[in-house]
Short mmCIF file of C-alpha atoms in Angstrom, two decimals:
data_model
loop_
_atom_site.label_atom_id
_atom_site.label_comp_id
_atom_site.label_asym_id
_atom_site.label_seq_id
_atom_site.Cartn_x
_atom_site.Cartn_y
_atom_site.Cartn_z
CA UNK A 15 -21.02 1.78 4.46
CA UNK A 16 -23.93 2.78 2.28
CA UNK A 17 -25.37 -0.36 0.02
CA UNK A 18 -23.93 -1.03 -3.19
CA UNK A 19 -23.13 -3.18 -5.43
CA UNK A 20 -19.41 -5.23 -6.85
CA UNK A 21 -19.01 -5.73 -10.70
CA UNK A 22 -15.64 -7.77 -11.40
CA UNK A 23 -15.57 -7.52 -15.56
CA UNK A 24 -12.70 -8.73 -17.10
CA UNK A 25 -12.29 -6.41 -19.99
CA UNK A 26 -11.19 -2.95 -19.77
CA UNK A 27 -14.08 -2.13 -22.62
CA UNK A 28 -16.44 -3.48 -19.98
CA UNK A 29 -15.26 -2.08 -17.22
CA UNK A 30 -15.71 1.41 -19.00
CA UNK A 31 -19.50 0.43 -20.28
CA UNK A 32 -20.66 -0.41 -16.22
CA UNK A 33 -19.17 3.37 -15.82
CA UNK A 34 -20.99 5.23 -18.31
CA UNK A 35 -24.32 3.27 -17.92
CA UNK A 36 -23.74 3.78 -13.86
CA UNK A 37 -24.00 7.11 -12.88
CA UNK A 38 -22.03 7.32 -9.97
CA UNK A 39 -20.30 4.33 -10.17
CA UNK A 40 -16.57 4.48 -8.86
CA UNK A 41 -13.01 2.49 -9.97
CA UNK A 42 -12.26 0.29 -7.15
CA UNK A 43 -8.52 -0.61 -7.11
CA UNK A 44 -6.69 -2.31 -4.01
CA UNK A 45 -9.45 -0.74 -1.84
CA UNK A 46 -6.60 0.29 0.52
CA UNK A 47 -7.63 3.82 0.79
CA UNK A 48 -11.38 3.66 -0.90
CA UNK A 49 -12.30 0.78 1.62
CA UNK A 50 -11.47 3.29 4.72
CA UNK A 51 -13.11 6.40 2.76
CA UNK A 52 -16.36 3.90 2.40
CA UNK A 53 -16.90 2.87 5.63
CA UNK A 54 -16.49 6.61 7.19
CA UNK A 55 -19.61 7.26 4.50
CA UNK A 56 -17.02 9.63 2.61
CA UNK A 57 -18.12 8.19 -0.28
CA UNK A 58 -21.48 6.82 -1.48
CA UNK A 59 -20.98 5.36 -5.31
CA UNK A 60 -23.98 3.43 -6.79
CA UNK A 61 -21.75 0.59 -7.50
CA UNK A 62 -17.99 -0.20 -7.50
CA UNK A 63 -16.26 -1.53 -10.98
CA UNK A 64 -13.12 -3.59 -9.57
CA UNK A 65 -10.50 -3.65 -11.85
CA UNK A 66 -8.88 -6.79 -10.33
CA UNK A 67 -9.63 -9.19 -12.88
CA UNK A 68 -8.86 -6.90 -15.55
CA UNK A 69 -5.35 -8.56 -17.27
CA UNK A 70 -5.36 -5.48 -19.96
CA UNK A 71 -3.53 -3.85 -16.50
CA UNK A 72 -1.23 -6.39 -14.50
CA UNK A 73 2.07 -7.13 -15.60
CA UNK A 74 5.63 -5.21 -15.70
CA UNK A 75 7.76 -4.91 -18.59
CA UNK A 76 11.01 -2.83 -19.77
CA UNK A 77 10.16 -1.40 -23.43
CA UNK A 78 13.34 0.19 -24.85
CA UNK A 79 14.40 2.44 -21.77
CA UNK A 80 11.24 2.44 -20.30
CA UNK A 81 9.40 0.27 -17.80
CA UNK A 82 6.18 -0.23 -18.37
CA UNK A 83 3.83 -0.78 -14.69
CA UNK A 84 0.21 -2.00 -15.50
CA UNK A 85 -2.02 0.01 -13.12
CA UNK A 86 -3.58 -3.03 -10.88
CA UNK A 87 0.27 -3.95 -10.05
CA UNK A 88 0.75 -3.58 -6.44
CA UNK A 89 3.27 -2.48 -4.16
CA UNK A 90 4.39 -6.04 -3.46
CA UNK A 91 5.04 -6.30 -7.31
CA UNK A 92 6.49 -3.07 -7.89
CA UNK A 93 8.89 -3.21 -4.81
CA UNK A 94 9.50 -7.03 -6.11
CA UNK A 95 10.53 -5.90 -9.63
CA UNK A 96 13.67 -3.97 -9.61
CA UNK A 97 14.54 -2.37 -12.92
CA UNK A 98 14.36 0.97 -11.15
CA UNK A 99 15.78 0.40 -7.78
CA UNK A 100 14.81 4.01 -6.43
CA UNK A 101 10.84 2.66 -7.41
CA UNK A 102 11.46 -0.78 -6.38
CA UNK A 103 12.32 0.85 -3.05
CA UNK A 104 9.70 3.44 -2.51
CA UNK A 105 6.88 0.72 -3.56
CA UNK A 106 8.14 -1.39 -0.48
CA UNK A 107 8.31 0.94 2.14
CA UNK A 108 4.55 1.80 1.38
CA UNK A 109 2.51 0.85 4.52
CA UNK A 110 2.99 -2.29 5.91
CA UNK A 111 3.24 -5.76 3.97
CA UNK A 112 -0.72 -6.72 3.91
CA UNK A 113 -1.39 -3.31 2.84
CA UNK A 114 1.38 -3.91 -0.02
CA UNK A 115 -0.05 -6.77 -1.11
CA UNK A 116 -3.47 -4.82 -2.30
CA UNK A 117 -2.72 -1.39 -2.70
CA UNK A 118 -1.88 -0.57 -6.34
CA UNK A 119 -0.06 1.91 -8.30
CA UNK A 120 -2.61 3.14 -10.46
CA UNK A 121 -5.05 3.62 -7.43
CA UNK A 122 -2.52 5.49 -5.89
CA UNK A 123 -1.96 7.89 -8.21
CA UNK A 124 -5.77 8.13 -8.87
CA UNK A 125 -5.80 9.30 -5.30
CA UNK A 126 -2.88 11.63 -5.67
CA UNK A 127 -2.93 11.72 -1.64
CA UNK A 128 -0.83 14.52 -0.58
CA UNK A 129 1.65 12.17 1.89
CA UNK A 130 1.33 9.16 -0.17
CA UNK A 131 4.79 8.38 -2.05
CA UNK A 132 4.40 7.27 -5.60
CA UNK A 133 3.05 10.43 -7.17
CA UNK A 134 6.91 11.71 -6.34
CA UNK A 135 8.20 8.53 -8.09
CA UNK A 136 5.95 9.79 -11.03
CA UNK A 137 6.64 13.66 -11.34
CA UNK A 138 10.48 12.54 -9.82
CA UNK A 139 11.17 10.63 -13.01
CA UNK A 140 8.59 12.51 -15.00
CA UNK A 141 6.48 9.07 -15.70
CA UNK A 142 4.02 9.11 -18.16
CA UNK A 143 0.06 8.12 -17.14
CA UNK A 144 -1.00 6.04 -19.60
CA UNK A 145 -5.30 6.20 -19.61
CA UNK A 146 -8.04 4.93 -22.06
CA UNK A 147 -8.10 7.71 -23.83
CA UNK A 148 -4.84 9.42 -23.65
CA UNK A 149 -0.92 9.67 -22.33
CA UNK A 150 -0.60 12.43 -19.57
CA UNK A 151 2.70 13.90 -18.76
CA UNK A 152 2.99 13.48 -14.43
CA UNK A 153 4.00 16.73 -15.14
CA UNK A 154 0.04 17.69 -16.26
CA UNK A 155 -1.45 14.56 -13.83
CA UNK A 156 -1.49 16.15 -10.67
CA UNK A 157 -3.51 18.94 -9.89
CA UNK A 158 -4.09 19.78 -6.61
CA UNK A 159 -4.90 18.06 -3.18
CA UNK A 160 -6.61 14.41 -4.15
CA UNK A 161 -7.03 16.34 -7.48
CA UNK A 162 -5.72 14.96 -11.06
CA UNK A 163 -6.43 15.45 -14.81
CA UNK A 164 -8.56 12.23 -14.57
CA UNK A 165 -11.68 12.65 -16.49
CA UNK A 166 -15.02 11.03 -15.28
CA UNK A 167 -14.73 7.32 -16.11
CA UNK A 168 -10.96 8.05 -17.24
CA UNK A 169 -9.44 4.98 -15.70
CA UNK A 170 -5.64 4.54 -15.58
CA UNK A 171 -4.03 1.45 -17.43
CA UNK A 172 -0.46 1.90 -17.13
CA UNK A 173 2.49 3.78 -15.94
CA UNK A 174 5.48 4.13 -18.05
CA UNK A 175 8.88 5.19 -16.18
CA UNK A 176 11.77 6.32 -18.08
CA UNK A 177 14.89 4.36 -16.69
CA UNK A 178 16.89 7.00 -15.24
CA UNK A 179 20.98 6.84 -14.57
CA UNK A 180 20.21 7.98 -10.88
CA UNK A 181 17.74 8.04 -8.79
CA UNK A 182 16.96 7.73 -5.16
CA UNK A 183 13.62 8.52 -2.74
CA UNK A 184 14.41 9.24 0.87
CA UNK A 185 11.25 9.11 2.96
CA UNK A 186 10.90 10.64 6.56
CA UNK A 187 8.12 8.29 7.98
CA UNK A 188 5.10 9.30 9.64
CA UNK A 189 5.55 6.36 12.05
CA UNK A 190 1.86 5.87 12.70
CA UNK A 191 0.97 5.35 8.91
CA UNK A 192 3.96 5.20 7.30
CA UNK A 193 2.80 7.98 5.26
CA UNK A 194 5.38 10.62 4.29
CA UNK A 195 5.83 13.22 6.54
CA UNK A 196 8.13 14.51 3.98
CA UNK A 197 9.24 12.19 0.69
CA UNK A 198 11.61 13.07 -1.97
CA UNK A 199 12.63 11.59 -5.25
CA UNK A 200 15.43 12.82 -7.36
CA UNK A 201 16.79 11.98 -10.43
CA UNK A 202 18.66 12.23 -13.37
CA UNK A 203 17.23 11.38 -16.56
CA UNK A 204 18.44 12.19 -20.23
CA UNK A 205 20.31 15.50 -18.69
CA UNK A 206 17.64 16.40 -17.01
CA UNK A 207 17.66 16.10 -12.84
CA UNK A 208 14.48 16.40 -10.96
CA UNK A 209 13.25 16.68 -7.36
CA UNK A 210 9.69 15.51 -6.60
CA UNK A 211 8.58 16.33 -2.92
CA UNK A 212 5.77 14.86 -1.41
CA UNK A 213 4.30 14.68 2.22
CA UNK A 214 4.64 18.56 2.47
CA UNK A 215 2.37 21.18 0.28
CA UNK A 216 -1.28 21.32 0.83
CA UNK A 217 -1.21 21.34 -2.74
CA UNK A 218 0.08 17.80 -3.32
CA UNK A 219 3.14 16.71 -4.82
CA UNK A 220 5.46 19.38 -6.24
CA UNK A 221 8.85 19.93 -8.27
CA UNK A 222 11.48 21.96 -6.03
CA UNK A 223 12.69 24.17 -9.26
CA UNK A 224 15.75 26.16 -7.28
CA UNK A 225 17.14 22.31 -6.00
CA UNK A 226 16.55 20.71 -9.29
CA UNK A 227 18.44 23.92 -10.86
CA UNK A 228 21.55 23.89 -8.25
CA UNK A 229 21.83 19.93 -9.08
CA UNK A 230 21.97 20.04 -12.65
CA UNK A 231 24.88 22.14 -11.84
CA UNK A 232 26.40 20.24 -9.62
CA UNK A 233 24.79 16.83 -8.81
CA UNK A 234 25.90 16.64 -4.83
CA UNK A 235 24.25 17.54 -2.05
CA UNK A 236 26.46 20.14 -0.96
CA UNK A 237 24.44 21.82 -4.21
CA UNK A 238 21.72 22.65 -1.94
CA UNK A 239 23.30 23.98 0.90
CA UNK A 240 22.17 27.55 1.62
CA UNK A 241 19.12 26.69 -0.50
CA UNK A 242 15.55 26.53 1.21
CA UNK A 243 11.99 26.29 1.13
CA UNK A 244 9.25 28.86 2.22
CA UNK A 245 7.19 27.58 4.36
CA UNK A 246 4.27 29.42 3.29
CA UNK A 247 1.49 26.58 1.95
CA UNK A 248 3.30 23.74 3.43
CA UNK A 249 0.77 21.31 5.64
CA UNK A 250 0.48 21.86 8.83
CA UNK A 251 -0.99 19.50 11.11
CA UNK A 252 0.43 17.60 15.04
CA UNK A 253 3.09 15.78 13.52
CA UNK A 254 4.77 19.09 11.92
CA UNK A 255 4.72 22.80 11.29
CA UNK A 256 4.89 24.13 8.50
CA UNK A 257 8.62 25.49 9.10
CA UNK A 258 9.60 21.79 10.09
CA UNK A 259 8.38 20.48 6.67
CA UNK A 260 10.00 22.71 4.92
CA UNK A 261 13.56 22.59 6.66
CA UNK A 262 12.67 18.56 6.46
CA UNK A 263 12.70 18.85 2.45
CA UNK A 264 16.05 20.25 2.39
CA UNK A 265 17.42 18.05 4.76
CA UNK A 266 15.28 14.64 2.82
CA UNK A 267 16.82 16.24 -0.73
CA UNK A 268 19.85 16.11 0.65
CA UNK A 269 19.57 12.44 1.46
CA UNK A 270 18.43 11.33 -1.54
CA UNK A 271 21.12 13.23 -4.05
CA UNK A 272 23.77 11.24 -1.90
CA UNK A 273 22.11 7.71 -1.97
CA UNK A 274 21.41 8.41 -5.41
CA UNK A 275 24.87 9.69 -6.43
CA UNK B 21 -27.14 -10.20 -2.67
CA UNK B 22 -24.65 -12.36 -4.92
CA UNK B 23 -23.42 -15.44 -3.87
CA UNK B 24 -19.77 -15.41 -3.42
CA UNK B 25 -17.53 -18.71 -3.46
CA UNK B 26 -14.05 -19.47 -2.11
CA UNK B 27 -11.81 -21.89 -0.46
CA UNK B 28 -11.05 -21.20 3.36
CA UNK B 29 -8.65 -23.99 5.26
CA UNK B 30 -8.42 -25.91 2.35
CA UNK B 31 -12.58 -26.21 1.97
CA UNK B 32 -14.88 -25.19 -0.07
CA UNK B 33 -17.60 -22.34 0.99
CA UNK B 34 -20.41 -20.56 -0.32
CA UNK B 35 -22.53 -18.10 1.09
CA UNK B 36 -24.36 -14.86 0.17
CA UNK B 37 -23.02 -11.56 0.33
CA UNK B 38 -24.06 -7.61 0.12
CA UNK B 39 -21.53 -5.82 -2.47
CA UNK B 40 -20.14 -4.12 0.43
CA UNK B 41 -19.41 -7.17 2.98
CA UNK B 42 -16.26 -7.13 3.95
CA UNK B 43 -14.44 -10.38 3.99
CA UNK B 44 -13.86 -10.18 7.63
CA UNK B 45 -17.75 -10.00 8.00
CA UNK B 46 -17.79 -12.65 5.46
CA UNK B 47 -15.97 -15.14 7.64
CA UNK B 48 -17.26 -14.17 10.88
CA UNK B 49 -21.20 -13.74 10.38
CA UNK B 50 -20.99 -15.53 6.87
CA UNK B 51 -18.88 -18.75 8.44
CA UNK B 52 -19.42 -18.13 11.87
CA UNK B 53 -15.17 -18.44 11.59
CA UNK B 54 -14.80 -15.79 14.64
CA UNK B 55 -10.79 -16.39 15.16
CA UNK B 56 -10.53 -13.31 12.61
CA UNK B 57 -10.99 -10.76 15.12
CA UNK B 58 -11.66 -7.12 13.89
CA UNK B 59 -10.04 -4.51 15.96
CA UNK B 60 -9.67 -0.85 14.54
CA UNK B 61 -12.35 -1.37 11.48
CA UNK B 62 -9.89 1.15 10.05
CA UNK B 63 -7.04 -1.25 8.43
CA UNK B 64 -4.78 0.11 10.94
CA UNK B 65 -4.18 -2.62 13.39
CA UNK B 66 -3.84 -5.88 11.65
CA UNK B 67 -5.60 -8.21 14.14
CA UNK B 68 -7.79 -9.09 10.94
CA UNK B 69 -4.89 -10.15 9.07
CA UNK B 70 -5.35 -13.16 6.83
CA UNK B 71 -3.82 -14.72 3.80
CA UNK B 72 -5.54 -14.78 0.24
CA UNK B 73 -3.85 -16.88 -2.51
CA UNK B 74 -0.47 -16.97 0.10
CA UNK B 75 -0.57 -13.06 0.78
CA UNK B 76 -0.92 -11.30 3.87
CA UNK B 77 -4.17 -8.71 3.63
CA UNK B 78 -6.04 -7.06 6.92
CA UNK B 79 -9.49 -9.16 5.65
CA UNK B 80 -11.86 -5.52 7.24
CA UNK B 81 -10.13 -3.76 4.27
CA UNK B 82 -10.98 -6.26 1.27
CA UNK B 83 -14.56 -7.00 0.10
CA UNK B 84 -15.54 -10.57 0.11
CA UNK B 85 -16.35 -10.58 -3.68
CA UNK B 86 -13.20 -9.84 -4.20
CA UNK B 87 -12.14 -12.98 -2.78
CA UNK B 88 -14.46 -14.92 -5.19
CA UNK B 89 -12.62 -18.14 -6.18
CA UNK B 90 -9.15 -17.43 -4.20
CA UNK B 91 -7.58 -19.65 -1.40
CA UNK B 92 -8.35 -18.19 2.33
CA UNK B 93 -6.34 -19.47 4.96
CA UNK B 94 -7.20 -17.97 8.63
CA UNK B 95 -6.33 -18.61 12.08
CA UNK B 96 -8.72 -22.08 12.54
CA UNK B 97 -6.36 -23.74 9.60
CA UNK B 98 -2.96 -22.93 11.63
CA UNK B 99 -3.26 -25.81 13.95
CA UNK B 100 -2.17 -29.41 13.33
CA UNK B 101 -5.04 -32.37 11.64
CA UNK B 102 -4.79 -33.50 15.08
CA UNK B 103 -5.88 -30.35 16.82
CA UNK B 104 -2.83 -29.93 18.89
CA UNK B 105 -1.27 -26.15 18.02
CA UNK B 106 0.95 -25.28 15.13
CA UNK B 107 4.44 -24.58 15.57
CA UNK B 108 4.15 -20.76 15.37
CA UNK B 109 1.38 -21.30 17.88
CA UNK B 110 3.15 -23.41 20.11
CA UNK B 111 5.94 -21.06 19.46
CA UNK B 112 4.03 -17.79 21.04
CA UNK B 113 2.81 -20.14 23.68
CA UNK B 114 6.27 -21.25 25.01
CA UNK B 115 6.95 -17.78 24.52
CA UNK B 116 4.35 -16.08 26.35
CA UNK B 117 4.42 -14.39 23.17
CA UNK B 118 0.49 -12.89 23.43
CA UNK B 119 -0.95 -10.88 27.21
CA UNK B 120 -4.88 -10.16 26.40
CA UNK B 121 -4.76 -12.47 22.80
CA UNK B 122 -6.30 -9.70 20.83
CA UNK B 123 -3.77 -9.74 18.43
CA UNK B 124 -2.91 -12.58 18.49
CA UNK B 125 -4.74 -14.30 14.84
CA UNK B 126 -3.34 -11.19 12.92
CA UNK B 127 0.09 -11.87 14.31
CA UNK B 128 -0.05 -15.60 13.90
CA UNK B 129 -1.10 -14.77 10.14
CA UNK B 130 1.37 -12.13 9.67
CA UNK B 131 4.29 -14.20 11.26
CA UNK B 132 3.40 -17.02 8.89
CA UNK B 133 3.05 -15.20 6.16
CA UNK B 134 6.93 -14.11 6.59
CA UNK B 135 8.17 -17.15 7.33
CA UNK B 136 7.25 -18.22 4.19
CA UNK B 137 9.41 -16.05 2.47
CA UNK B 138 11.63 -15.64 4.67
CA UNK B 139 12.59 -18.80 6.68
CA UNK B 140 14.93 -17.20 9.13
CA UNK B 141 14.36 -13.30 9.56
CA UNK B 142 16.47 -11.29 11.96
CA UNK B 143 14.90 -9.56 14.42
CA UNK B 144 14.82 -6.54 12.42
CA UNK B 145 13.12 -7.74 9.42
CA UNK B 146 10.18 -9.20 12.04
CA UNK B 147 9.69 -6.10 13.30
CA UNK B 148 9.86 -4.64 10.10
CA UNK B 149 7.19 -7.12 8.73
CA UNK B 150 5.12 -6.80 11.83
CA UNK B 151 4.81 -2.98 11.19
CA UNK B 152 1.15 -3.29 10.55
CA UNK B 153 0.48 -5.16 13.34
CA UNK B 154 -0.51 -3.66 16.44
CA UNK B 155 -0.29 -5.23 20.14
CA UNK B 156 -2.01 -2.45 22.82
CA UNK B 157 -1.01 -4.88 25.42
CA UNK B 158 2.53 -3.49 23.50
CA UNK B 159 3.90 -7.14 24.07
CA UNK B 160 5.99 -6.85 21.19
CA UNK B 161 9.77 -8.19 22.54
CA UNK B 162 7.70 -11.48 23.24
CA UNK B 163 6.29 -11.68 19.70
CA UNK B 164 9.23 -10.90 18.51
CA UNK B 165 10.83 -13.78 20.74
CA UNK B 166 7.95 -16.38 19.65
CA UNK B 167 8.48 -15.78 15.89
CA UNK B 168 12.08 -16.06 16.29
CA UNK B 169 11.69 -19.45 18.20
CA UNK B 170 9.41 -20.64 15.18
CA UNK B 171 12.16 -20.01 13.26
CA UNK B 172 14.25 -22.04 14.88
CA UNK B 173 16.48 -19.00 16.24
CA UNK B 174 16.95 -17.44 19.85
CA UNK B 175 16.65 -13.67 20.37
CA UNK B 176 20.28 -12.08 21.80
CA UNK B 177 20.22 -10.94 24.70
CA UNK B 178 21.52 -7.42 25.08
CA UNK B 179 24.74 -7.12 27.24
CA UNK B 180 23.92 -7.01 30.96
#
């Protein structure tokens, strides 16, 4: 790793100071994925502001029909909570238990890793990211491959989930990380039914439109049968071709409208 | 350099650190605690495993500031006062439950870490738990056998 140094403030106000006086400077969260990225010399920030002390952004609470995740809440928490079983379940089959117990949600979604599952929990239940500045629709957050609407300095504080009537997230591991080889989330919220899939585009996480249209017409999985993805843009690397991760997304859809129906 | 302060096995320690030392580094170079191995460097394999305030993290994948202040409890705090070995110790020992020993402080942790909340785990949920653990000697059935036998539980045997 290149040389650099820790600051641990306990305010978010702080926190957001060390950023703007720091050029270069860089959020550290759980350091599950930043950590790796350091040591490889990815990365080379002048100093790292650690959010971990930071109370502003622990803490989960249900606000009306809402559940409110502060940002430095990690897996272990999330999985541990259980308003929203579908999230309570995703958050727990992330990695392995040690790397549950540092991870975070807000770094995850900072990330926006194209395998990693909670940006579909957040575009699957159409969460709202909740910043320093501003409220951004998951719908607006991700924008490409480890690309989001993040400003410099922007830092996350909070995720708010609307409490849906159904939801479920089928994952098809990638046995060697537990990544997703191919995720999906679906739900139904206020009418509305969605279908998040991550683990397959090289663009990140995506909404499957002609799924989410056949469900809201009939929530079952025999819905999508006939229906399919084209493979063109979908990640292709040894564990799977892009055909396989596409076929995969109808078969993980299918999965999840039953669990969650 | 900062200096960076913690509790490891119950005692007090304080040495100095870069911003990027790793808390694996920490204990090894900054304690001369070597029973933390460090494997993959790449928080893949667990061997590093350790527990900070009672949780289970791979210690090469956390800085050591981070641990400023917490509880650390490795590997040299698993025996008994009198030296003689632990009972998940013991355990993989009756067991022959580690081949090379690699692994063997990040499954130790790991084990213990899941026995605490979870006092007797079926096989599945061990190897579930142990997920982030690897064992390239891939002695796995035995570790499997030693943490159920800390548990107080005997693996079934498969119908011959």
């Amino acid at each position: 790793m290149y040389a650099f140094d820790i600051k641990r403030p306990s305010k978010l106000k702080k926190a957001r100071k060390i950023l703007k006086k720091n050029e270069g400077a860089q959020v550290l969260g759980g350091g599950q994925t930043l950590i790796p990225t350091l040591k490889q010399r990815l990365a080379a920030p002048s100093a790292l502001v650690s959010l971990a002390r930071i109370d502003e952004l622990k803490g989960i609470r249900q606000k009306g029909d809402e559940l409110i995740i502060g940002a430095a809440s990690t897996h272990e928490e999330v999985a541990a909570d259980g308003t929203i079983a579908a999230l309570s379940s995703l958050a727990g089959g992330i990695g392995d238990p040690a790397v549950r117990a540092r991870g975070t949600i807000g770094g995850s979604l900072a990330n926006n890793d194209p395998s990693a599952c909670y940006p579909a929990a957040a575009l699957g239940l159409c969460a709202t990211i909740v910043t320093n500045k501003r409220k951004i629709s998951a719908d607006e957050f991700f924008t490409g491959l480890f690309e989001t609407a993040l400003r410099d300095g922007e830092i996350i504080k909070a995720v708010n989930f609307p409490i849906p009537e159904a939801a479920a997230y089928e994952k098809f591991d990638q046995p060697a990380s537990r990544f997703a080889l191919v995720g999906v989330f679906v739900s139904q919220c206020k009418g509305d039914v969605r279908v998040a899939v991550t683990g397959a585009s090289e663009d990140g996480v995506f909404r499957w439109a002609d799924a989410e249209a056949a469900l809201a017409e009939n929530f079952n999985p025999a819905a999508l049968e006939g229906l399919s993805v084209d493979p063109a843009g979908m990640i292709a690397d040894i564990h799977g071709s892009p055909e396989y991760r596409a076929h995969l997304i109808g078969v993980m859809a299918k999965r999840a409208v039953a669990a969650a129906g | 350099m900062t200096q960076v302060s913690m509790t490891v096995n119950g005692k007090a320690v304080s040495v100095e650190a870069e911003g990027n030392t790793l808390l694996s580094t920490f204990l090894r170079e900054g304690l001369g605690m070597t029973g933390t191995h460090v494997g993959c460097d790449t928080s893949q394999c667990g061997v590093c495993v350790v527990h900070v305030n009672g949780r289970p993290v791979k210690s090469c994948n956390m800085f050591a500031a981070e641990a400023e202040g917490a509880e650390v409890a490795t590997i040299e705090g698993m025996a008994n006062e009198d030296g003689s070995l632990g009972v998940i110790q013991q355990a993989f020992q009756d067991n022959h439950g580690l081949q090379c020993g690699f692994c063997t402080p990040g499954m130790v942790m790991s084990a213990a870490a899941l026995l605490a909340e979870n006092p007797k785990p079926s096989e599945a949920e061990i190897r579930a738990y142990l997920s982030g653990n690897l064992c390239r000697c891939t002695g796995y059935h035995n570790i499997i056998k030693s943490i159920l036998a800390a548990s107080g539980q005997e693996m079934k045997v498969a119908a011959e």
